[in-house]
mmCIF file with all atom_site columns, N, CA and C and ligand atoms in Angstrom:
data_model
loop_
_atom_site.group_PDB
_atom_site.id
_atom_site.type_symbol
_atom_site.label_atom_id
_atom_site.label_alt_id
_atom_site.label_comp_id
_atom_site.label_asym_id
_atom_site.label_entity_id
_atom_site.label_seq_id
_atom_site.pdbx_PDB_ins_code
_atom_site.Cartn_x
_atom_site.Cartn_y
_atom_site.Cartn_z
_atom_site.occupancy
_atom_site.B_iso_or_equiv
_atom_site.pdbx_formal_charge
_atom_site.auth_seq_id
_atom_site.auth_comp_id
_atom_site.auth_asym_id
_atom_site.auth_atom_id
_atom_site.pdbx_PDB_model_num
ATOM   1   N  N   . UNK F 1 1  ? 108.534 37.004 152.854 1.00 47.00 ? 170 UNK F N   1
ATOM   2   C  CA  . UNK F 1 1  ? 109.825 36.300 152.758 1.00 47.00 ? 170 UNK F CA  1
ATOM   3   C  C   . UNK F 1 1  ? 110.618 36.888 151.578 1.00 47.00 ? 170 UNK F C   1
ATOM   4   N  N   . UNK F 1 2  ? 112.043 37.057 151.890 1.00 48.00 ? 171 UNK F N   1
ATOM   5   C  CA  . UNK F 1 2  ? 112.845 37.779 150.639 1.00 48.00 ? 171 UNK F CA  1
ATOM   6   C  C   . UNK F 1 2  ? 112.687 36.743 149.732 1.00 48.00 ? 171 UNK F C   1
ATOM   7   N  N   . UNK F 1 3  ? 112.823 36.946 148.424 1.00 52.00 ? 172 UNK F N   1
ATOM   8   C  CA  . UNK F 1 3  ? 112.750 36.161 147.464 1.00 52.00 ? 172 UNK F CA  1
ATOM   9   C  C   . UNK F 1 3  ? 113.944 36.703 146.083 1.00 52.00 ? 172 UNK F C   1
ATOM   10  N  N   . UNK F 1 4  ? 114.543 35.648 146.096 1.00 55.00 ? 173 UNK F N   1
ATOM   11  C  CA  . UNK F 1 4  ? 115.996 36.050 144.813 1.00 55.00 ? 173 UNK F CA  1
ATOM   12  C  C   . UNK F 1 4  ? 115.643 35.713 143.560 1.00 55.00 ? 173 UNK F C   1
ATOM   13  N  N   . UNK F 1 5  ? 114.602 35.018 143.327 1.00 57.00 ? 174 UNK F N   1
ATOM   14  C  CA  . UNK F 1 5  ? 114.042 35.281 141.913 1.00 57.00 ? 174 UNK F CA  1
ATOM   15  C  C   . UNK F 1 5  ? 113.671 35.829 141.365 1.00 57.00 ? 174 UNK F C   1
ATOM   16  N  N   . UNK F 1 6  ? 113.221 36.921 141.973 1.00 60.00 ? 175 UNK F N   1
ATOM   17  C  CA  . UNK F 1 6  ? 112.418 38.038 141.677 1.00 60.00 ? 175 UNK F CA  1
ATOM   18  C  C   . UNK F 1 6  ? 112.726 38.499 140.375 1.00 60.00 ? 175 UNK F C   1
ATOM   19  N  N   . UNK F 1 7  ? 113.179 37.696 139.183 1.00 63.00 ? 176 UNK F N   1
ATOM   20  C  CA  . UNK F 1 7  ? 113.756 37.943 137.608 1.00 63.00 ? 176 UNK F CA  1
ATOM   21  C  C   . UNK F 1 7  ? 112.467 38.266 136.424 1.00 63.00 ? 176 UNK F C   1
ATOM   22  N  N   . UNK F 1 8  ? 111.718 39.605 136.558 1.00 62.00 ? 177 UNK F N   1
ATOM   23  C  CA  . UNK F 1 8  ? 111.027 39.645 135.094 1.00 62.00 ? 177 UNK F CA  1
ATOM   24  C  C   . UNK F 1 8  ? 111.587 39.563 133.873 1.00 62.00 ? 177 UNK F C   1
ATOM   25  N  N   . UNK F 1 9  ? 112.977 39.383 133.987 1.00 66.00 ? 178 UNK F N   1
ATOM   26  C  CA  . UNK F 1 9  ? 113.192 38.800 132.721 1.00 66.00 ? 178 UNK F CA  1
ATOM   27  C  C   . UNK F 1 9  ? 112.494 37.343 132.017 1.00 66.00 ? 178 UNK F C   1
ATOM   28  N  N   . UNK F 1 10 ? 112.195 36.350 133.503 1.00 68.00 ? 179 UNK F N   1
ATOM   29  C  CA  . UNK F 1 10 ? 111.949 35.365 132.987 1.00 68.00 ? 179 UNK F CA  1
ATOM   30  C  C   . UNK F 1 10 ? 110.333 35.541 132.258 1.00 68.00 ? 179 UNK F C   1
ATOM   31  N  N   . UNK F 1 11 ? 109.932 36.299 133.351 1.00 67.00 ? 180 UNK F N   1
ATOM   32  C  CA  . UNK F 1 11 ? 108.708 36.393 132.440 1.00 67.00 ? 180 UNK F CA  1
ATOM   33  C  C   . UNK F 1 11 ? 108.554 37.343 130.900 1.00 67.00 ? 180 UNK F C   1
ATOM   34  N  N   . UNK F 1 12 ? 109.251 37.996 130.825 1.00 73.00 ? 181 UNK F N   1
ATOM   35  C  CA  . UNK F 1 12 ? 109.508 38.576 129.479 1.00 73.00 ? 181 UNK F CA  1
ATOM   36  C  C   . UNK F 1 12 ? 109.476 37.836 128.271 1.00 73.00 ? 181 UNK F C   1
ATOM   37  N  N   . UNK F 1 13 ? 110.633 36.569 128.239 1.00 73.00 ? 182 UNK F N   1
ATOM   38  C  CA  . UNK F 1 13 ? 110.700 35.401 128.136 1.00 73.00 ? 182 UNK F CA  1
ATOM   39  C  C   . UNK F 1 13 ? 109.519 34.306 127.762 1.00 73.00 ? 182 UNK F C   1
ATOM   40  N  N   . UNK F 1 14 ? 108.917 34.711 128.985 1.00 68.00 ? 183 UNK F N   1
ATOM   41  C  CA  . UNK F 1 14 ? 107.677 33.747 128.683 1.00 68.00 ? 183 UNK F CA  1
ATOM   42  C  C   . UNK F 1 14 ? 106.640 34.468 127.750 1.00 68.00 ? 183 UNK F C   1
ATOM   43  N  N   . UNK F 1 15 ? 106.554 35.332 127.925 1.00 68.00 ? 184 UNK F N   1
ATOM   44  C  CA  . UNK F 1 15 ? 105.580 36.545 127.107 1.00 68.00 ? 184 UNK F CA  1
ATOM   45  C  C   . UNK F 1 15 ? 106.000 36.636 125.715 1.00 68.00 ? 184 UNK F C   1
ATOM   46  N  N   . UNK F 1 16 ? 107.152 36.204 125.108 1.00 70.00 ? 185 UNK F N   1
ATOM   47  C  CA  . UNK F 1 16 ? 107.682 36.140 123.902 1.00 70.00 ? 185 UNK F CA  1
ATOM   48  C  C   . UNK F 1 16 ? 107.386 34.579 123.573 1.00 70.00 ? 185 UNK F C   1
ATOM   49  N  N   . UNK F 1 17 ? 107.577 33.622 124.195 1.00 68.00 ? 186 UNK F N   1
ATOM   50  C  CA  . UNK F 1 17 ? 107.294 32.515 123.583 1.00 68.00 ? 186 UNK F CA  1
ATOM   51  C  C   . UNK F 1 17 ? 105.642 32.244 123.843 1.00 68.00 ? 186 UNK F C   1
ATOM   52  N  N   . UNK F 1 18 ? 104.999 32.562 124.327 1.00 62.00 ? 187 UNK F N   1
ATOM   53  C  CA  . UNK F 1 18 ? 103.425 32.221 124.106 1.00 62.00 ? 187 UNK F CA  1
ATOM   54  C  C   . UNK F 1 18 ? 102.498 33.436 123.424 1.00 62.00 ? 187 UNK F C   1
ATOM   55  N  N   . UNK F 1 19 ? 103.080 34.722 123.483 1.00 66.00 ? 188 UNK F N   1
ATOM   56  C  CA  . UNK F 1 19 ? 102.368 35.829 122.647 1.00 66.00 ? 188 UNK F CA  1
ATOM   57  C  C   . UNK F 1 19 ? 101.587 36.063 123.390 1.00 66.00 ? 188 UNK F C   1
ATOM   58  N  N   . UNK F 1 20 ? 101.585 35.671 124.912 1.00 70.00 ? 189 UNK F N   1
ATOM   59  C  CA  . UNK F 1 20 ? 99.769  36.047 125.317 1.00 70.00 ? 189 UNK F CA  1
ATOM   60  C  C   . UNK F 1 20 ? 100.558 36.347 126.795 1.00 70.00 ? 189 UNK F C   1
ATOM   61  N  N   . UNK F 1 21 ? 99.429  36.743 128.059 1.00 76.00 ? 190 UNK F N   1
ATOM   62  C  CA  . UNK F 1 21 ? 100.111 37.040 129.306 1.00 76.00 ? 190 UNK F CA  1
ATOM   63  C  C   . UNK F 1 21 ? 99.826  35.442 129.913 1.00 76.00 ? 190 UNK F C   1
ATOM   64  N  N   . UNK F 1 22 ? 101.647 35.142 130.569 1.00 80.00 ? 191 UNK F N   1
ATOM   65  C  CA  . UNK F 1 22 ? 101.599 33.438 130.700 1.00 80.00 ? 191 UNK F CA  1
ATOM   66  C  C   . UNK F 1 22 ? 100.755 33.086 132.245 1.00 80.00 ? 191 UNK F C   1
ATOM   67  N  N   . UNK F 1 23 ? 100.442 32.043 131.665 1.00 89.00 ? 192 UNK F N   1
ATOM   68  C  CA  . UNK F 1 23 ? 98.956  31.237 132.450 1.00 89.00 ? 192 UNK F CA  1
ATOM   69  C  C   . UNK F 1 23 ? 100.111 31.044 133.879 1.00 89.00 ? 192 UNK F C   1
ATOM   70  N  N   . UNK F 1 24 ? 99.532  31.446 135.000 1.00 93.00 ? 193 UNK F N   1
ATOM   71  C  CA  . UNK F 1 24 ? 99.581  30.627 136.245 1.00 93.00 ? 193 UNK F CA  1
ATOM   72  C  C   . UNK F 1 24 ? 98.955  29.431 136.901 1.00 93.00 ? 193 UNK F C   1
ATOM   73  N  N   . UNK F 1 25 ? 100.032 28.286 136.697 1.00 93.00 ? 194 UNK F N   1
ATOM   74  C  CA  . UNK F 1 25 ? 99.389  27.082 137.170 1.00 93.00 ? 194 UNK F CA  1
ATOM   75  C  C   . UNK F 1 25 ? 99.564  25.876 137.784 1.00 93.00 ? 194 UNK F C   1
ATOM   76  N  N   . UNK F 1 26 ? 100.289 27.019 139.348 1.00 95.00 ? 195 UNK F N   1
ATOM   77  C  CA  . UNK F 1 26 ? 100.367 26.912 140.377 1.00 95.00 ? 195 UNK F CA  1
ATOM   78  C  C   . UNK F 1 26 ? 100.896 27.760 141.210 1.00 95.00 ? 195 UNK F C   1
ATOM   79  N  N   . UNK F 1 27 ? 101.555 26.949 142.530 1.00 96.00 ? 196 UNK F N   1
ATOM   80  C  CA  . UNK F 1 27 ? 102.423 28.157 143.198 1.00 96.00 ? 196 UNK F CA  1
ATOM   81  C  C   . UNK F 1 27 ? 103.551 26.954 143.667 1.00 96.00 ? 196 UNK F C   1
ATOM   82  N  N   . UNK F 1 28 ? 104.649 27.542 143.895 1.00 96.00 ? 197 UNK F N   1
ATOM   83  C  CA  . UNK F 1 28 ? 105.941 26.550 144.229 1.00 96.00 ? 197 UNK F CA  1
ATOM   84  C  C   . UNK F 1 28 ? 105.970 26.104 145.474 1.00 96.00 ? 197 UNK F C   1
ATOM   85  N  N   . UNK F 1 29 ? 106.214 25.081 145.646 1.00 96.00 ? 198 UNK F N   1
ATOM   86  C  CA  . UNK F 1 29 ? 106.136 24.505 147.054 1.00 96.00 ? 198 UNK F CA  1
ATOM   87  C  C   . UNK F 1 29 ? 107.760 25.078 148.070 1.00 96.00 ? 198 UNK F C   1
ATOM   88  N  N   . UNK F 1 30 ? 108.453 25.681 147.027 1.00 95.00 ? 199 UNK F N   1
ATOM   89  C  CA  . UNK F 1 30 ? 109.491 26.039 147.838 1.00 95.00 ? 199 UNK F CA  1
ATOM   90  C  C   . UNK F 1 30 ? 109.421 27.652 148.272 1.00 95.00 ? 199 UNK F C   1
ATOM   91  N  N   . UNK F 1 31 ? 109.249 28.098 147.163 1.00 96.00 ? 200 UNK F N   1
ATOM   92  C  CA  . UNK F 1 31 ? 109.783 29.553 147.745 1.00 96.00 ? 200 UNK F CA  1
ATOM   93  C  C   . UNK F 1 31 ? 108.126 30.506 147.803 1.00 96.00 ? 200 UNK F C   1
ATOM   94  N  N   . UNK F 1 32 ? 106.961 29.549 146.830 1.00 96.00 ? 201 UNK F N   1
ATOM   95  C  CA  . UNK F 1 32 ? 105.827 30.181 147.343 1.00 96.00 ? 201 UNK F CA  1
ATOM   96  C  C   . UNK F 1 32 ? 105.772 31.132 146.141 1.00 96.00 ? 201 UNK F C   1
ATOM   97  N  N   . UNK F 1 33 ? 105.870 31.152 145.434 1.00 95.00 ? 202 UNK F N   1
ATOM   98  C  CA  . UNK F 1 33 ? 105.839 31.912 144.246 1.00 95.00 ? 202 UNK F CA  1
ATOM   99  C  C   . UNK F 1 33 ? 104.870 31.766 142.876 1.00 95.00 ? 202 UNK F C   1
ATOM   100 N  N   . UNK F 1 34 ? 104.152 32.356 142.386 1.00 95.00 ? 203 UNK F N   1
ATOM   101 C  CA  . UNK F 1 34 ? 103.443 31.355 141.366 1.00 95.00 ? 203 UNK F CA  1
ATOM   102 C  C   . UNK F 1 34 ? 104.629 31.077 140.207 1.00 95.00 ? 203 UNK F C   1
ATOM   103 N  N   . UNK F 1 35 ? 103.701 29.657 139.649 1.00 95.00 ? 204 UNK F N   1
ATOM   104 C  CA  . UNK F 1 35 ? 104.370 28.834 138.740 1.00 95.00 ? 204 UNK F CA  1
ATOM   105 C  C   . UNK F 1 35 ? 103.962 28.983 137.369 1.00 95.00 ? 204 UNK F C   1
ATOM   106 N  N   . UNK F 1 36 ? 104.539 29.934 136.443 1.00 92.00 ? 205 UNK F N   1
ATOM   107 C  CA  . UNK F 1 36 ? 103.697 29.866 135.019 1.00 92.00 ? 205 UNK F CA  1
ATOM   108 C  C   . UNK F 1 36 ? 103.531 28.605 134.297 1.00 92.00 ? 205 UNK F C   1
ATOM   109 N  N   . UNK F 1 37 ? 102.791 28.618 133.218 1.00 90.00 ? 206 UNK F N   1
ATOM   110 C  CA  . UNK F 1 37 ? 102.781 27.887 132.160 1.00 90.00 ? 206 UNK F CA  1
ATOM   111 C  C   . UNK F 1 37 ? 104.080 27.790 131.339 1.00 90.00 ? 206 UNK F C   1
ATOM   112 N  N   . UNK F 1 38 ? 104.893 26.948 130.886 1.00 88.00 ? 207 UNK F N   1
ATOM   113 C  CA  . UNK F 1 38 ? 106.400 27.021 130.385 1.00 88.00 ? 207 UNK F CA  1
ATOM   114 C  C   . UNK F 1 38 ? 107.688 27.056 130.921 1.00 88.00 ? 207 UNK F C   1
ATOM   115 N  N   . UNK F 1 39 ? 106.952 27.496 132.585 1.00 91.00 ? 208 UNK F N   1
ATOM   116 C  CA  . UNK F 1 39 ? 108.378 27.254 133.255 1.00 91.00 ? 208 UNK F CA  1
ATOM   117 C  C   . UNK F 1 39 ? 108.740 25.426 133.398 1.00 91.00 ? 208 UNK F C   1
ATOM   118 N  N   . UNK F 1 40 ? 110.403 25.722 134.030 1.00 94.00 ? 209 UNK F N   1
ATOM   119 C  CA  . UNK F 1 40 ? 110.570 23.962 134.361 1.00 94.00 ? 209 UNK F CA  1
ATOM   120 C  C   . UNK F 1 40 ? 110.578 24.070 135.486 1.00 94.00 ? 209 UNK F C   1
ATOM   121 N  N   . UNK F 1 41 ? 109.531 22.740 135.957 1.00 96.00 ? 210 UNK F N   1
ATOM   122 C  CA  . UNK F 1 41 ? 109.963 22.271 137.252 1.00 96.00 ? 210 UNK F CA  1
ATOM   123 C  C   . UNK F 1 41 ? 109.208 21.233 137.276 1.00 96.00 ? 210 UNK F C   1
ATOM   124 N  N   . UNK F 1 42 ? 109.509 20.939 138.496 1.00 95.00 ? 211 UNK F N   1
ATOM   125 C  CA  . UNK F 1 42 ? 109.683 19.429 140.022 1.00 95.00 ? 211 UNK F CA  1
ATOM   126 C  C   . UNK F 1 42 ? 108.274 19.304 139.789 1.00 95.00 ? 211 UNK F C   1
ATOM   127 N  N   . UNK F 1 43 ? 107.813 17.855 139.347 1.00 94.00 ? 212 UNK F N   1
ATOM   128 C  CA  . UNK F 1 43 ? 106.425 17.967 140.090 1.00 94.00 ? 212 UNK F CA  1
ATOM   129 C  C   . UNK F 1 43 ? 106.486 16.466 141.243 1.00 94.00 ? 212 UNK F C   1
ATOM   130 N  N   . UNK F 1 44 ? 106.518 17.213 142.111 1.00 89.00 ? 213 UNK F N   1
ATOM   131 C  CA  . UNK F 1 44 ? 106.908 16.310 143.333 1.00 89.00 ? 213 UNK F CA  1
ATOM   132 C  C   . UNK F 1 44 ? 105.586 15.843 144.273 1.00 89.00 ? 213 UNK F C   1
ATOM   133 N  N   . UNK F 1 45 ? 105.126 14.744 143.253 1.00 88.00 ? 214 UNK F N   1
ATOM   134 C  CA  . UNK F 1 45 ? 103.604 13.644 143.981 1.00 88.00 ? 214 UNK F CA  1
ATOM   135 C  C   . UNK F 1 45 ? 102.433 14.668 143.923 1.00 88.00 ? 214 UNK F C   1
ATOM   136 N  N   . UNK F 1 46 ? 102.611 15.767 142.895 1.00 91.00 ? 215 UNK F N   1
ATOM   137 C  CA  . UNK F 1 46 ? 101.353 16.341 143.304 1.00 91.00 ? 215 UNK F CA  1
ATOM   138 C  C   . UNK F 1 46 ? 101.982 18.445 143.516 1.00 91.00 ? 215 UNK F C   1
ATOM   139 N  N   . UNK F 1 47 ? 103.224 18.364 143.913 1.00 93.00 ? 216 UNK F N   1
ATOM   140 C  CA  . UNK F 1 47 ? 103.652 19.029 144.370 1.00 93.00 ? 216 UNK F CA  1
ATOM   141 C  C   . UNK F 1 47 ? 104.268 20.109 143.214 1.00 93.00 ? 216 UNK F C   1
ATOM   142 N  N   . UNK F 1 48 ? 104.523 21.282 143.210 1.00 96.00 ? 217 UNK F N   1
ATOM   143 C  CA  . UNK F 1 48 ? 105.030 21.661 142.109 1.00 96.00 ? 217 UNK F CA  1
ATOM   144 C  C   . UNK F 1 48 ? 106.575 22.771 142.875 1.00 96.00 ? 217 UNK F C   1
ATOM   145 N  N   . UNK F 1 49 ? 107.484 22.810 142.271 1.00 96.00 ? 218 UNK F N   1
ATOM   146 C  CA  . UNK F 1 49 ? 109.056 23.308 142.324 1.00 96.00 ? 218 UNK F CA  1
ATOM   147 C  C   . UNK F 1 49 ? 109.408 23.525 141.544 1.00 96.00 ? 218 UNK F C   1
ATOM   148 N  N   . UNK F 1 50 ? 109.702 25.550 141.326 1.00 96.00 ? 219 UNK F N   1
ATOM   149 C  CA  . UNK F 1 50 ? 110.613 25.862 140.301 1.00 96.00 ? 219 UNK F CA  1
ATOM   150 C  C   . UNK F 1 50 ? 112.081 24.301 140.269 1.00 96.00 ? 219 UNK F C   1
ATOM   151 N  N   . UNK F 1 51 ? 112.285 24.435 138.761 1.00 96.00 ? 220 UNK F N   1
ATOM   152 C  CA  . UNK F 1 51 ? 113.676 23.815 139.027 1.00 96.00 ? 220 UNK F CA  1
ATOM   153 C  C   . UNK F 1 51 ? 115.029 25.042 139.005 1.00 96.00 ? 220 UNK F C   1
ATOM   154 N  N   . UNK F 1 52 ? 114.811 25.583 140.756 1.00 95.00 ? 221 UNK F N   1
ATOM   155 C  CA  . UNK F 1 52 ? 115.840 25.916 141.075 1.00 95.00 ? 221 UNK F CA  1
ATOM   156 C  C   . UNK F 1 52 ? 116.191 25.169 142.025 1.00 95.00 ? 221 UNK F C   1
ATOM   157 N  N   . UNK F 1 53 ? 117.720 25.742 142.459 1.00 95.00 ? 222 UNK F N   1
ATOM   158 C  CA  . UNK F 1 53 ? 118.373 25.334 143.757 1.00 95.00 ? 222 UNK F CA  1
ATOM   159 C  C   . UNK F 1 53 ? 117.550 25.597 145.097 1.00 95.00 ? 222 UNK F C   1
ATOM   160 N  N   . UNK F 1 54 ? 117.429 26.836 144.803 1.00 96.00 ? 223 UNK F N   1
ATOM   161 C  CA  . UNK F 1 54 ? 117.003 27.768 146.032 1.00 96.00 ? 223 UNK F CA  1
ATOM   162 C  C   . UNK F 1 54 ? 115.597 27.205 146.720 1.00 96.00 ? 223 UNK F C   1
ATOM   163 N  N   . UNK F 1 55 ? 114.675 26.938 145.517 1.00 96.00 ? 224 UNK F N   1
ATOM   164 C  CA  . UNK F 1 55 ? 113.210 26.376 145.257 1.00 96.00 ? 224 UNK F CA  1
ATOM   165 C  C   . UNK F 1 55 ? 113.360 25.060 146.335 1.00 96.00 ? 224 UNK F C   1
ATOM   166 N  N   . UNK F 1 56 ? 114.414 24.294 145.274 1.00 94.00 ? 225 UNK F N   1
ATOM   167 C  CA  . UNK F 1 56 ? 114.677 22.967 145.925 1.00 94.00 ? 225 UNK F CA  1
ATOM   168 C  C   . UNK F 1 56 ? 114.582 22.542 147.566 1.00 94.00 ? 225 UNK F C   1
ATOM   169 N  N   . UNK F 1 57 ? 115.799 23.347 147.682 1.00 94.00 ? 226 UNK F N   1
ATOM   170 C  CA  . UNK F 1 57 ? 116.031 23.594 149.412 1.00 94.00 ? 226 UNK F CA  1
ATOM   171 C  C   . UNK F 1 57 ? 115.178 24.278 150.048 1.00 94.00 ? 226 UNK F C   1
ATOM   172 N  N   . UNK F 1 58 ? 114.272 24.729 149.760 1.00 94.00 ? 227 UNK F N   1
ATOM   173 C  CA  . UNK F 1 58 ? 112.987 25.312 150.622 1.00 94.00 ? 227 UNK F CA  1
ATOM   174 C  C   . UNK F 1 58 ? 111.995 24.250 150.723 1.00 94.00 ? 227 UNK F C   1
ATOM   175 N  N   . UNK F 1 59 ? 112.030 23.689 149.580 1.00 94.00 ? 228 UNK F N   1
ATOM   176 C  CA  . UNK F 1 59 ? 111.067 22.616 149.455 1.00 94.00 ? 228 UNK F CA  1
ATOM   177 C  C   . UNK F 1 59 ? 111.245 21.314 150.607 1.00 94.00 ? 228 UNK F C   1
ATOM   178 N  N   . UNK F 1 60 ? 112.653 21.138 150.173 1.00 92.00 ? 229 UNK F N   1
ATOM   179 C  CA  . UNK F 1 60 ? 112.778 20.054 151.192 1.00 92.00 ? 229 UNK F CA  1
ATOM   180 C  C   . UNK F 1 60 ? 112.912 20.387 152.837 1.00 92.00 ? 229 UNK F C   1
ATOM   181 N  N   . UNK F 1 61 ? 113.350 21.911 153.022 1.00 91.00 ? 230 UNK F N   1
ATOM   182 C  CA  . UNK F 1 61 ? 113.481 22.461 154.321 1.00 91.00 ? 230 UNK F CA  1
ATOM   183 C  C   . UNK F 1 61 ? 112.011 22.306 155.081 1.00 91.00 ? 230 UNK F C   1
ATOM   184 N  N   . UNK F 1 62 ? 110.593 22.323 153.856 1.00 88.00 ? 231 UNK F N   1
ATOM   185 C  CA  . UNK F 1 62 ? 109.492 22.689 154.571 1.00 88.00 ? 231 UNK F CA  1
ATOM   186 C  C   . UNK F 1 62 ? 108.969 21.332 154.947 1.00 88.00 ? 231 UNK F C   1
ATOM   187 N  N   . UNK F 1 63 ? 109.094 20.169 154.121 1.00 87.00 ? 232 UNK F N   1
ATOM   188 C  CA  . UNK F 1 63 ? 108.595 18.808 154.604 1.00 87.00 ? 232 UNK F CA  1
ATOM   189 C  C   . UNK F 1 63 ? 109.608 18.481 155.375 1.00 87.00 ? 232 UNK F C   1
ATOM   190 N  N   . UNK F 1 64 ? 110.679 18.705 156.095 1.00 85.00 ? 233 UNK F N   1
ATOM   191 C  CA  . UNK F 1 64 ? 111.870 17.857 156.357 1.00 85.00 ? 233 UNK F CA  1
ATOM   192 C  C   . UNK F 1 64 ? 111.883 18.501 157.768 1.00 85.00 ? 233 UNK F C   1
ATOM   193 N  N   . UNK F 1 65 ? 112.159 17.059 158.653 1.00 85.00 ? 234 UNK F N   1
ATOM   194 C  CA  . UNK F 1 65 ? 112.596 18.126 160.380 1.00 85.00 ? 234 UNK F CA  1
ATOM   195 C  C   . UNK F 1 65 ? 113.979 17.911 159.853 1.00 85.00 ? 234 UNK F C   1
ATOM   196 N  N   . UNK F 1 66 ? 114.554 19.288 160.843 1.00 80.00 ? 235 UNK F N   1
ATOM   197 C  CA  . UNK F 1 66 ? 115.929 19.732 160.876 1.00 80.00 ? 235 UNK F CA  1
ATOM   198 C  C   . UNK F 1 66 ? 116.807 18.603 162.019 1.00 80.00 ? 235 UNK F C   1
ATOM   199 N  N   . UNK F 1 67 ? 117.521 17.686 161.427 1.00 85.00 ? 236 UNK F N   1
ATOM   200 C  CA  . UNK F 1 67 ? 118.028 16.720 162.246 1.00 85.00 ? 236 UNK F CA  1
ATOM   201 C  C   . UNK F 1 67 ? 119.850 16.677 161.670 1.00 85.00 ? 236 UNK F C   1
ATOM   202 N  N   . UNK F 1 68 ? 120.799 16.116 162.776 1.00 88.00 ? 237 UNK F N   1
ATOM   203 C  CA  . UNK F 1 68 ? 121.504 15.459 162.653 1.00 88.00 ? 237 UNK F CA  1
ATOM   204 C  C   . UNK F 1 68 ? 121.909 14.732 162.011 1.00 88.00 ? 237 UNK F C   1
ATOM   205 N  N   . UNK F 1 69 ? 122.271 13.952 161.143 1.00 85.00 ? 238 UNK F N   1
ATOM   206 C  CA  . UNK F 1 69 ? 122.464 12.612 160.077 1.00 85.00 ? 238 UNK F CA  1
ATOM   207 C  C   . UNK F 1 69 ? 122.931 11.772 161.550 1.00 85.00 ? 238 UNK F C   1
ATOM   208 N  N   . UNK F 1 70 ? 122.648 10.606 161.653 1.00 89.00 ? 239 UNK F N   1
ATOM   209 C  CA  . UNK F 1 70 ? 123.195 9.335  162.523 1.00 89.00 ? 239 UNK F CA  1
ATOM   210 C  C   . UNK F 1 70 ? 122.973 10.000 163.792 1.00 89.00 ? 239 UNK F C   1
ATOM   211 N  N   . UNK F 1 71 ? 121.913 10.938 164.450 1.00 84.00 ? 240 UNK F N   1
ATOM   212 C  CA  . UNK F 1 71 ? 121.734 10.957 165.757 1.00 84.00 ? 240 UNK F CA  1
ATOM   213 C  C   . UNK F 1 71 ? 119.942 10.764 165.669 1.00 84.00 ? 240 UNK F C   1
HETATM 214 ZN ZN1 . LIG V 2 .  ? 110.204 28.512 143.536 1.00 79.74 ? 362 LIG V ZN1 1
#
């Protein structure tokens, strides 16, 4: 799956604020990506989500049927 996060900056980032290579500890329920130690996100009942947009809407796209509103 294409993926638009694809930003090593963030991990650069993370590698400067912990001094060490950052812990993975998890994977995102949206886009499927692992989740370091220090990032922000969603922990949704168990569930873990970058707090992105993109994250978001995958997340809810994957538990959610694709419906109508009021049909
Ligand atoms: Zn994500």
């Amino acid at each position: 799956m294409a993926h638009m996060l694809e930003n090593p900056m963030v991990i650069d980032r993370l590698w400067e604020r912990f001094e060490k290579e950052p812990e993975v500890i998890g994977e995102c329920a949206g886009c499927g990506e692992e989740i370091y130690a220090g990032q922000d996100i969603y922990d949704c009942e168990g569930e873990l989500v970058h707090q992105d947009e993109e994250c978001c809407m995958q997340f809810v796209g994957n538990k959610s049927w694709c419906k109508v509103a009021g049909e």
